[in-house]
Amino acid sequence: MRVAVIGAGVIGLSTAQSIYEQYHSIISPLTIEVYADRFTPLTTSDGAAGFWQPYLYDKGNVQETKWNKETFDYLLSTLSSPECVKMGVFLQSGYNLCTEPAPEPSFKDTVLGFRRLTERELQMFPGYNYGWFNTALMVEGKSYLPWLMEWLEKRGVKFYQRKIESFKELAESGADVVINCTGIRSGELQPDPDLKPGRGQIVKVRMQTVFIQPIICVCRSRLVTVGGVFQLGNWSEQNNSIDHKHIWEEACRLEPSLKHARIVEDWSGLRPVRSKVRLERETIKTGATSIEVIHNYGHGGFGLTIHRGCAQEAARLFGQIVEKKGKGPQARL
């Protein structure tokens, strides 16, 4: 069976990994190919700060909460492995600050040591009168994506730097299943009025600091990611000097020591924003034939937070297709 994954961000690579893990010993031969016009270090996942945290207000989406937790538990389990350093995964504690009382987040029982802030702690952050502290995880895209690619390459997965213009293109080249992990570009393959860009911009500096959400977070002790902005509907991937000024002034107000940090770079990217993640199967007609497609996109600004749970679900959907095609373990007996 030939599987074509479109997209080489954290969603595409982790989905390829989960499909390989679950089916390489069941389906023979199993060929997995990854197609993308951008690979690490040029993907949106590479620019993300990498702090594991869902949106504070997740609209009660039970399924996404489950996928978030599965991702946290998976990443936490890697800390006992020597691979965690290469993966860019490590524990990180920090503050969430609010100007008014807010409901406790859905992830409070997933993270470690969740608690509300004391009055003494709040005095450190003028203008904020509510919040909480917890320990979560960092997963740095610039380390994690190269690790995923190396993991896949060692197992025979092939990579092709090429922009896929249509599902038909892959169907005609012989793919049995297509996995659509193209993020904000998914609308180019199939119209989706619910998909919108959420432009982000961050500033990266070199220093050591604590984590203060939503302004400052640590990436190891090498680079600190400061930001950012969220501009729904803005397609620009160019850095904006006005946004830079706003980000920097607000960050320095909360953490004055930043004024002495050395700015390394500005970065802008487009979050694939949707009312909910699109993770489903679809049979698409391509002329006289059809192709099985699994859509896995629309993760907004929390792709690294939810990727493993979504990858496992995509692999489960892939298993349904395998059964339907009669290429599963029952067909081999």
Short mmCIF file of N, CA and C in Angstrom, two decimals, residues 144-299:
data_model
loop_
_atom_site.label_atom_id
_atom_site.label_comp_id
_atom_site.label_asym_id
_atom_site.label_seq_id
_atom_site.Cartn_x
_atom_site.Cartn_y
_atom_site.Cartn_z
N TYR A 144 12.59 19.19 17.18
CA TYR A 144 11.66 18.07 17.07
C TYR A 144 11.43 17.65 15.62
N LEU A 145 11.30 18.61 14.71
CA LEU A 145 11.06 18.25 13.31
C LEU A 145 12.24 17.52 12.67
N PRO A 146 13.48 17.99 12.87
CA PRO A 146 14.62 17.21 12.35
C PRO A 146 14.68 15.81 12.96
N TRP A 147 14.32 15.69 14.24
CA TRP A 147 14.31 14.36 14.87
C TRP A 147 13.28 13.46 14.21
N LEU A 148 12.08 14.00 13.97
CA LEU A 148 11.03 13.21 13.30
C LEU A 148 11.47 12.79 11.90
N MET A 149 12.07 13.71 11.16
CA MET A 149 12.52 13.37 9.81
C MET A 149 13.59 12.27 9.84
N GLU A 150 14.52 12.38 10.77
CA GLU A 150 15.55 11.35 10.89
C GLU A 150 14.94 10.00 11.26
N TRP A 151 13.97 10.03 12.19
CA TRP A 151 13.28 8.80 12.61
C TRP A 151 12.61 8.14 11.41
N LEU A 152 11.94 8.94 10.59
CA LEU A 152 11.22 8.41 9.43
C LEU A 152 12.19 7.92 8.35
N GLU A 153 13.25 8.68 8.11
CA GLU A 153 14.23 8.30 7.08
C GLU A 153 14.86 6.95 7.40
N LYS A 154 15.16 6.71 8.67
CA LYS A 154 15.76 5.44 9.08
C LYS A 154 14.84 4.25 8.80
N ARG A 155 13.55 4.53 8.66
CA ARG A 155 12.56 3.47 8.43
C ARG A 155 12.05 3.46 6.99
N GLY A 156 12.76 4.14 6.13
CA GLY A 156 12.47 4.04 4.71
C GLY A 156 11.46 5.01 4.15
N VAL A 157 11.00 5.95 4.96
CA VAL A 157 10.06 6.95 4.45
C VAL A 157 10.80 7.89 3.51
N LYS A 158 10.18 8.22 2.38
CA LYS A 158 10.80 9.07 1.37
C LYS A 158 10.22 10.49 1.43
N PHE A 159 11.08 11.48 1.14
CA PHE A 159 10.66 12.88 1.18
C PHE A 159 10.86 13.51 -0.20
N TYR A 160 9.85 14.28 -0.61
CA TYR A 160 9.89 14.93 -1.92
C TYR A 160 9.53 16.41 -1.77
N GLN A 161 10.46 17.28 -2.14
CA GLN A 161 10.19 18.72 -2.08
C GLN A 161 9.46 19.13 -3.35
N ARG A 162 8.17 19.23 -3.21
CA ARG A 162 7.31 19.48 -4.36
C ARG A 162 5.95 19.95 -3.88
N LYS A 163 5.42 20.98 -4.49
CA LYS A 163 4.10 21.47 -4.13
C LYS A 163 3.04 20.65 -4.85
N ILE A 164 2.16 20.02 -4.09
CA ILE A 164 1.07 19.24 -4.65
C ILE A 164 -0.09 20.19 -4.95
N GLU A 165 -0.55 20.17 -6.19
CA GLU A 165 -1.60 21.10 -6.61
C GLU A 165 -3.00 20.53 -6.46
N SER A 166 -3.12 19.19 -6.40
CA SER A 166 -4.45 18.58 -6.30
C SER A 166 -4.32 17.15 -5.79
N PHE A 167 -5.40 16.63 -5.23
CA PHE A 167 -5.42 15.23 -4.81
C PHE A 167 -5.33 14.31 -6.03
N LYS A 168 -5.89 14.77 -7.14
CA LYS A 168 -5.87 14.00 -8.39
C LYS A 168 -4.44 13.69 -8.81
N GLU A 169 -3.56 14.64 -8.59
CA GLU A 169 -2.14 14.47 -8.94
C GLU A 169 -1.54 13.23 -8.30
N LEU A 170 -1.86 13.01 -7.02
CA LEU A 170 -1.33 11.86 -6.30
C LEU A 170 -2.09 10.59 -6.65
N ALA A 171 -3.40 10.72 -6.88
CA ALA A 171 -4.19 9.56 -7.27
C ALA A 171 -3.67 8.98 -8.58
N GLU A 172 -3.37 9.85 -9.52
CA GLU A 172 -2.90 9.40 -10.83
C GLU A 172 -1.48 8.84 -10.78
N SER A 173 -0.73 9.21 -9.73
CA SER A 173 0.63 8.67 -9.60
C SER A 173 0.66 7.35 -8.84
N GLY A 174 -0.52 6.88 -8.39
CA GLY A 174 -0.59 5.56 -7.79
C GLY A 174 -0.77 5.50 -6.29
N ALA A 175 -0.99 6.63 -5.63
CA ALA A 175 -1.20 6.61 -4.17
C ALA A 175 -2.53 5.94 -3.84
N ASP A 176 -2.53 5.11 -2.80
CA ASP A 176 -3.76 4.47 -2.33
C ASP A 176 -4.50 5.36 -1.34
N VAL A 177 -3.74 6.05 -0.50
CA VAL A 177 -4.31 6.92 0.53
C VAL A 177 -3.51 8.21 0.58
N VAL A 178 -4.21 9.33 0.69
CA VAL A 178 -3.56 10.64 0.83
C VAL A 178 -3.89 11.19 2.21
N ILE A 179 -2.89 11.68 2.93
CA ILE A 179 -3.10 12.32 4.22
C ILE A 179 -2.86 13.81 4.02
N ASN A 180 -3.89 14.61 4.21
CA ASN A 180 -3.81 16.06 3.97
C ASN A 180 -3.45 16.78 5.26
N CYS A 181 -2.19 17.18 5.39
CA CYS A 181 -1.69 17.89 6.57
C CYS A 181 -1.06 19.21 6.13
N THR A 182 -1.77 19.95 5.28
CA THR A 182 -1.20 21.14 4.65
C THR A 182 -1.52 22.43 5.39
N GLY A 183 -2.10 22.34 6.58
CA GLY A 183 -2.30 23.54 7.39
C GLY A 183 -3.10 24.60 6.68
N ILE A 184 -2.60 25.83 6.70
CA ILE A 184 -3.33 26.96 6.13
C ILE A 184 -3.47 26.82 4.61
N ARG A 185 -2.65 26.00 3.97
CA ARG A 185 -2.73 25.82 2.52
C ARG A 185 -3.77 24.78 2.11
N SER A 186 -4.47 24.19 3.06
CA SER A 186 -5.47 23.17 2.73
C SER A 186 -6.57 23.71 1.84
N GLY A 187 -6.88 24.99 2.00
CA GLY A 187 -7.92 25.59 1.17
C GLY A 187 -7.57 25.62 -0.30
N GLU A 188 -6.28 25.49 -0.64
CA GLU A 188 -5.87 25.46 -2.04
C GLU A 188 -6.17 24.11 -2.67
N LEU A 189 -6.22 23.06 -1.84
CA LEU A 189 -6.52 21.72 -2.35
C LEU A 189 -8.02 21.46 -2.38
N GLN A 190 -8.72 22.06 -1.44
CA GLN A 190 -10.17 21.89 -1.36
C GLN A 190 -10.74 23.10 -0.62
N PRO A 191 -11.67 23.84 -1.22
CA PRO A 191 -12.22 25.03 -0.56
C PRO A 191 -12.75 24.72 0.84
N ASP A 192 -12.40 25.57 1.80
CA ASP A 192 -12.85 25.40 3.19
C ASP A 192 -13.09 26.79 3.77
N PRO A 193 -14.32 27.30 3.73
CA PRO A 193 -14.60 28.65 4.22
C PRO A 193 -14.37 28.82 5.71
N ASP A 194 -14.25 27.71 6.45
CA ASP A 194 -14.02 27.78 7.89
C ASP A 194 -12.54 27.98 8.23
N LEU A 195 -11.67 27.82 7.25
CA LEU A 195 -10.22 27.92 7.47
C LEU A 195 -9.73 29.33 7.19
N LYS A 196 -9.07 29.93 8.19
CA LYS A 196 -8.58 31.30 8.05
C LYS A 196 -7.16 31.40 8.62
N PRO A 197 -6.36 32.32 8.10
CA PRO A 197 -5.02 32.52 8.67
C PRO A 197 -5.09 33.31 9.97
N GLY A 198 -4.33 32.89 10.94
CA GLY A 198 -4.16 33.67 12.17
C GLY A 198 -2.70 34.07 12.25
N ARG A 199 -2.40 35.24 11.71
CA ARG A 199 -1.00 35.65 11.62
C ARG A 199 -0.39 35.84 13.00
N GLY A 200 0.82 35.32 13.16
CA GLY A 200 1.56 35.51 14.39
C GLY A 200 2.91 36.12 14.11
N GLN A 201 3.41 36.89 15.06
CA GLN A 201 4.78 37.42 14.96
C GLN A 201 5.41 37.33 16.33
N ILE A 202 6.65 36.92 16.38
CA ILE A 202 7.38 36.79 17.63
C ILE A 202 8.77 37.40 17.47
N VAL A 203 9.41 37.64 18.61
CA VAL A 203 10.79 38.12 18.65
C VAL A 203 11.59 37.10 19.44
N LYS A 204 12.74 36.70 18.92
CA LYS A 204 13.59 35.75 19.64
C LYS A 204 14.83 36.46 20.14
N VAL A 205 15.12 36.27 21.43
CA VAL A 205 16.27 36.91 22.05
C VAL A 205 17.12 35.86 22.76
N ARG A 206 18.34 36.22 23.06
CA ARG A 206 19.26 35.31 23.73
C ARG A 206 19.44 35.77 25.18
N MET A 207 18.93 34.96 26.10
CA MET A 207 19.07 35.22 27.54
C MET A 207 18.41 34.08 28.28
N GLN A 208 18.39 34.15 29.61
CA GLN A 208 17.68 33.20 30.44
C GLN A 208 16.56 33.94 31.16
N THR A 209 15.41 33.27 31.30
CA THR A 209 14.29 33.92 31.99
C THR A 209 13.28 32.89 32.44
N VAL A 210 12.21 33.35 33.06
CA VAL A 210 11.11 32.50 33.46
C VAL A 210 10.07 32.54 32.37
N PHE A 211 9.07 31.67 32.50
CA PHE A 211 7.97 31.67 31.52
C PHE A 211 6.81 32.48 32.07
N ILE A 212 6.36 33.42 31.27
CA ILE A 212 5.20 34.24 31.65
C ILE A 212 4.26 34.26 30.45
N GLN A 213 3.15 33.57 30.53
CA GLN A 213 2.21 33.51 29.41
C GLN A 213 1.25 34.69 29.50
N PRO A 214 0.92 35.39 28.41
CA PRO A 214 1.23 35.03 27.03
C PRO A 214 2.40 35.81 26.45
N ILE A 215 3.27 36.37 27.26
CA ILE A 215 4.28 37.27 26.73
C ILE A 215 5.64 36.61 26.52
N ILE A 216 6.11 35.82 27.46
CA ILE A 216 7.49 35.34 27.40
C ILE A 216 7.52 33.83 27.63
N CYS A 217 8.34 33.13 26.88
CA CYS A 217 8.54 31.72 27.21
C CYS A 217 9.97 31.32 26.90
N VAL A 218 10.41 30.28 27.58
CA VAL A 218 11.79 29.83 27.46
C VAL A 218 11.91 28.76 26.40
N CYS A 219 12.94 28.81 25.58
CA CYS A 219 13.33 27.71 24.71
C CYS A 219 14.70 27.25 25.18
N ARG A 220 14.73 26.23 26.04
CA ARG A 220 15.96 25.84 26.74
C ARG A 220 16.52 27.08 27.44
N SER A 221 17.83 27.24 27.42
CA SER A 221 18.40 28.46 27.97
C SER A 221 19.11 29.23 26.86
N ARG A 222 18.86 28.86 25.61
CA ARG A 222 19.55 29.49 24.49
C ARG A 222 18.76 30.69 23.97
N LEU A 223 17.52 30.43 23.56
CA LEU A 223 16.70 31.49 23.00
C LEU A 223 15.40 31.62 23.77
N VAL A 224 14.98 32.85 23.95
CA VAL A 224 13.68 33.14 24.57
C VAL A 224 12.77 33.68 23.48
N THR A 225 11.58 33.12 23.39
CA THR A 225 10.60 33.59 22.41
C THR A 225 9.68 34.59 23.08
N VAL A 226 9.60 35.76 22.52
CA VAL A 226 8.79 36.85 23.07
C VAL A 226 7.67 37.14 22.08
N GLY A 227 6.46 37.15 22.56
CA GLY A 227 5.34 37.45 21.65
C GLY A 227 4.04 36.92 22.21
N GLY A 228 3.09 37.13 21.46
CA GLY A 228 3.13 37.60 20.07
C GLY A 228 1.87 38.37 19.73
N VAL A 229 1.44 38.19 18.48
CA VAL A 229 0.20 38.80 17.99
C VAL A 229 -0.67 37.71 17.39
N PHE A 230 -1.95 38.01 17.29
CA PHE A 230 -2.90 37.10 16.64
C PHE A 230 -3.79 37.95 15.76
N GLN A 231 -3.60 37.87 14.46
CA GLN A 231 -4.32 38.71 13.51
C GLN A 231 -5.09 37.83 12.54
N LEU A 232 -6.36 37.62 12.85
CA LEU A 232 -7.21 36.74 12.04
C LEU A 232 -7.46 37.35 10.67
N GLY A 233 -7.23 36.57 9.64
CA GLY A 233 -7.48 37.01 8.27
C GLY A 233 -6.31 37.69 7.60
N ASN A 234 -5.21 37.88 8.32
CA ASN A 234 -4.02 38.54 7.75
C ASN A 234 -3.11 37.47 7.14
N TRP A 235 -2.88 37.57 5.81
CA TRP A 235 -2.08 36.57 5.10
C TRP A 235 -0.60 36.94 5.02
N SER A 236 -0.19 38.04 5.59
CA SER A 236 1.20 38.47 5.44
C SER A 236 2.15 37.64 6.30
N GLU A 237 3.22 37.17 5.69
CA GLU A 237 4.27 36.47 6.42
C GLU A 237 5.51 37.35 6.59
N GLN A 238 5.34 38.64 6.33
CA GLN A 238 6.44 39.59 6.50
C GLN A 238 6.43 40.16 7.92
N ASN A 239 7.62 40.35 8.49
CA ASN A 239 7.71 40.96 9.81
C ASN A 239 7.26 42.42 9.74
N ASN A 240 6.56 42.85 10.79
CA ASN A 240 5.99 44.19 10.83
C ASN A 240 6.62 44.98 11.98
N SER A 241 7.16 46.15 11.69
CA SER A 241 7.87 46.93 12.71
C SER A 241 6.93 47.42 13.81
N ILE A 242 5.68 47.71 13.47
CA ILE A 242 4.71 48.16 14.48
C ILE A 242 4.42 47.02 15.45
N ASP A 243 4.23 45.81 14.92
CA ASP A 243 4.00 44.65 15.78
C ASP A 243 5.22 44.39 16.66
N HIS A 244 6.40 44.51 16.08
CA HIS A 244 7.63 44.31 16.85
C HIS A 244 7.68 45.27 18.04
N LYS A 245 7.38 46.54 17.80
CA LYS A 245 7.43 47.55 18.86
C LYS A 245 6.43 47.23 19.97
N HIS A 246 5.21 46.82 19.58
CA HIS A 246 4.18 46.48 20.57
C HIS A 246 4.61 45.28 21.40
N ILE A 247 5.09 44.24 20.74
CA ILE A 247 5.52 43.02 21.44
C ILE A 247 6.64 43.33 22.42
N TRP A 248 7.62 44.08 21.95
CA TRP A 248 8.81 44.33 22.76
C TRP A 248 8.49 45.21 23.97
N GLU A 249 7.72 46.26 23.77
CA GLU A 249 7.39 47.16 24.87
C GLU A 249 6.56 46.45 25.93
N GLU A 250 5.59 45.63 25.52
CA GLU A 250 4.75 44.91 26.48
C GLU A 250 5.58 43.88 27.24
N ALA A 251 6.47 43.20 26.55
CA ALA A 251 7.31 42.19 27.20
C ALA A 251 8.25 42.83 28.22
N CYS A 252 8.87 43.95 27.85
CA CYS A 252 9.80 44.62 28.76
C CYS A 252 9.08 45.23 29.96
N ARG A 253 7.81 45.56 29.78
CA ARG A 253 7.03 46.07 30.92
C ARG A 253 6.86 44.97 31.96
N LEU A 254 6.60 43.75 31.49
CA LEU A 254 6.39 42.63 32.40
C LEU A 254 7.71 42.07 32.92
N GLU A 255 8.74 42.07 32.10
CA GLU A 255 10.04 41.50 32.47
C GLU A 255 11.13 42.49 32.09
N PRO A 256 11.42 43.47 32.96
CA PRO A 256 12.38 44.54 32.63
C PRO A 256 13.76 44.05 32.22
N SER A 257 14.17 42.87 32.69
CA SER A 257 15.51 42.38 32.35
C SER A 257 15.66 42.11 30.86
N LEU A 258 14.54 42.00 30.14
CA LEU A 258 14.62 41.78 28.70
C LEU A 258 15.31 42.93 27.97
N LYS A 259 15.29 44.11 28.57
CA LYS A 259 15.90 45.27 27.92
C LYS A 259 17.39 45.06 27.64
N HIS A 260 17.99 44.14 28.39
CA HIS A 260 19.42 43.88 28.23
C HIS A 260 19.69 42.66 27.34
N ALA A 261 18.62 42.05 26.83
CA ALA A 261 18.78 40.86 25.99
C ALA A 261 19.18 41.24 24.57
N ARG A 262 19.83 40.32 23.90
CA ARG A 262 20.22 40.54 22.51
C ARG A 262 19.17 39.94 21.59
N ILE A 263 18.57 40.78 20.75
CA ILE A 263 17.56 40.30 19.81
C ILE A 263 18.25 39.51 18.70
N VAL A 264 17.77 38.29 18.48
CA VAL A 264 18.37 37.40 17.48
C VAL A 264 17.60 37.47 16.17
N GLU A 265 16.28 37.44 16.24
CA GLU A 265 15.49 37.47 15.01
C GLU A 265 14.03 37.79 15.31
N ASP A 266 13.33 38.27 14.27
CA ASP A 266 11.87 38.34 14.26
C ASP A 266 11.38 37.22 13.35
N TRP A 267 10.20 36.71 13.65
CA TRP A 267 9.64 35.63 12.83
C TRP A 267 8.14 35.81 12.72
N SER A 268 7.60 35.55 11.54
CA SER A 268 6.16 35.63 11.32
C SER A 268 5.68 34.34 10.67
N GLY A 269 4.47 33.93 10.99
CA GLY A 269 3.90 32.72 10.40
C GLY A 269 2.39 32.77 10.45
N LEU A 270 1.77 31.83 9.75
CA LEU A 270 0.31 31.80 9.63
C LEU A 270 -0.24 30.56 10.31
N ARG A 271 -1.01 30.76 11.38
CA ARG A 271 -1.67 29.66 12.05
C ARG A 271 -2.89 29.23 11.22
N PRO A 272 -3.12 27.92 11.07
CA PRO A 272 -4.31 27.45 10.35
C PRO A 272 -5.52 27.41 11.29
N VAL A 273 -6.25 28.51 11.36
CA VAL A 273 -7.32 28.67 12.35
C VAL A 273 -8.64 28.12 11.80
N ARG A 274 -9.32 27.36 12.63
CA ARG A 274 -10.61 26.78 12.27
C ARG A 274 -11.45 26.68 13.52
N SER A 275 -12.77 26.59 13.37
CA SER A 275 -13.63 26.47 14.55
C SER A 275 -13.32 25.18 15.30
N LYS A 276 -12.86 24.16 14.60
CA LYS A 276 -12.37 22.93 15.22
C LYS A 276 -11.44 22.23 14.24
N VAL A 277 -10.60 21.38 14.76
CA VAL A 277 -9.68 20.61 13.92
C VAL A 277 -10.48 19.76 12.94
N ARG A 278 -10.05 19.75 11.69
CA ARG A 278 -10.68 18.84 10.73
C ARG A 278 -9.85 17.57 10.67
N LEU A 279 -10.42 16.51 11.21
CA LEU A 279 -9.74 15.21 11.25
C LEU A 279 -10.78 14.16 10.88
N GLU A 280 -10.82 13.82 9.58
CA GLU A 280 -11.86 12.93 9.08
C GLU A 280 -11.45 12.30 7.76
N ARG A 281 -12.17 11.23 7.40
CA ARG A 281 -11.97 10.55 6.12
C ARG A 281 -12.89 11.14 5.06
N GLU A 282 -12.43 11.04 3.82
CA GLU A 282 -13.27 11.45 2.70
C GLU A 282 -12.82 10.69 1.45
N THR A 283 -13.79 10.20 0.69
CA THR A 283 -13.50 9.60 -0.60
C THR A 283 -13.74 10.66 -1.67
N ILE A 284 -12.69 11.01 -2.40
CA ILE A 284 -12.77 12.10 -3.37
C ILE A 284 -12.68 11.53 -4.78
N LYS A 285 -13.66 11.90 -5.61
CA LYS A 285 -13.67 11.49 -7.01
C LYS A 285 -12.62 12.28 -7.78
N THR A 286 -11.84 11.59 -8.55
CA THR A 286 -10.81 12.24 -9.38
C THR A 286 -10.96 11.71 -10.80
N GLY A 287 -11.93 12.24 -11.51
CA GLY A 287 -12.21 11.76 -12.85
C GLY A 287 -12.89 10.42 -12.80
N ALA A 288 -12.32 9.43 -13.47
CA ALA A 288 -12.93 8.11 -13.52
C ALA A 288 -12.64 7.28 -12.27
N THR A 289 -11.70 7.74 -11.46
CA THR A 289 -11.33 7.00 -10.25
C THR A 289 -11.64 7.82 -9.00
N SER A 290 -11.26 7.28 -7.85
CA SER A 290 -11.43 8.00 -6.59
C SER A 290 -10.22 7.72 -5.71
N ILE A 291 -10.03 8.57 -4.71
CA ILE A 291 -8.89 8.44 -3.80
C ILE A 291 -9.37 8.62 -2.37
N GLU A 292 -8.85 7.81 -1.47
CA GLU A 292 -9.17 7.94 -0.05
C GLU A 292 -8.27 9.02 0.56
N VAL A 293 -8.90 10.00 1.21
CA VAL A 293 -8.16 11.11 1.81
C VAL A 293 -8.49 11.20 3.29
N ILE A 294 -7.47 11.40 4.10
CA ILE A 294 -7.67 11.71 5.53
C ILE A 294 -7.21 13.14 5.73
N HIS A 295 -8.13 14.00 6.16
CA HIS A 295 -7.80 15.40 6.43
C HIS A 295 -7.35 15.52 7.89
N ASN A 296 -6.25 16.22 8.10
CA ASN A 296 -5.74 16.46 9.45
C ASN A 296 -5.12 17.85 9.47
N TYR A 297 -5.97 18.86 9.64
CA TYR A 297 -5.49 20.25 9.61
C TYR A 297 -6.45 21.13 10.41
N GLY A 298 -6.06 22.40 10.56
CA GLY A 298 -6.88 23.35 11.29
C GLY A 298 -6.57 23.39 12.78
N HIS A 299 -5.28 23.23 13.12
CA HIS A 299 -4.87 23.14 14.53
C HIS A 299 -4.53 24.49 15.15
#
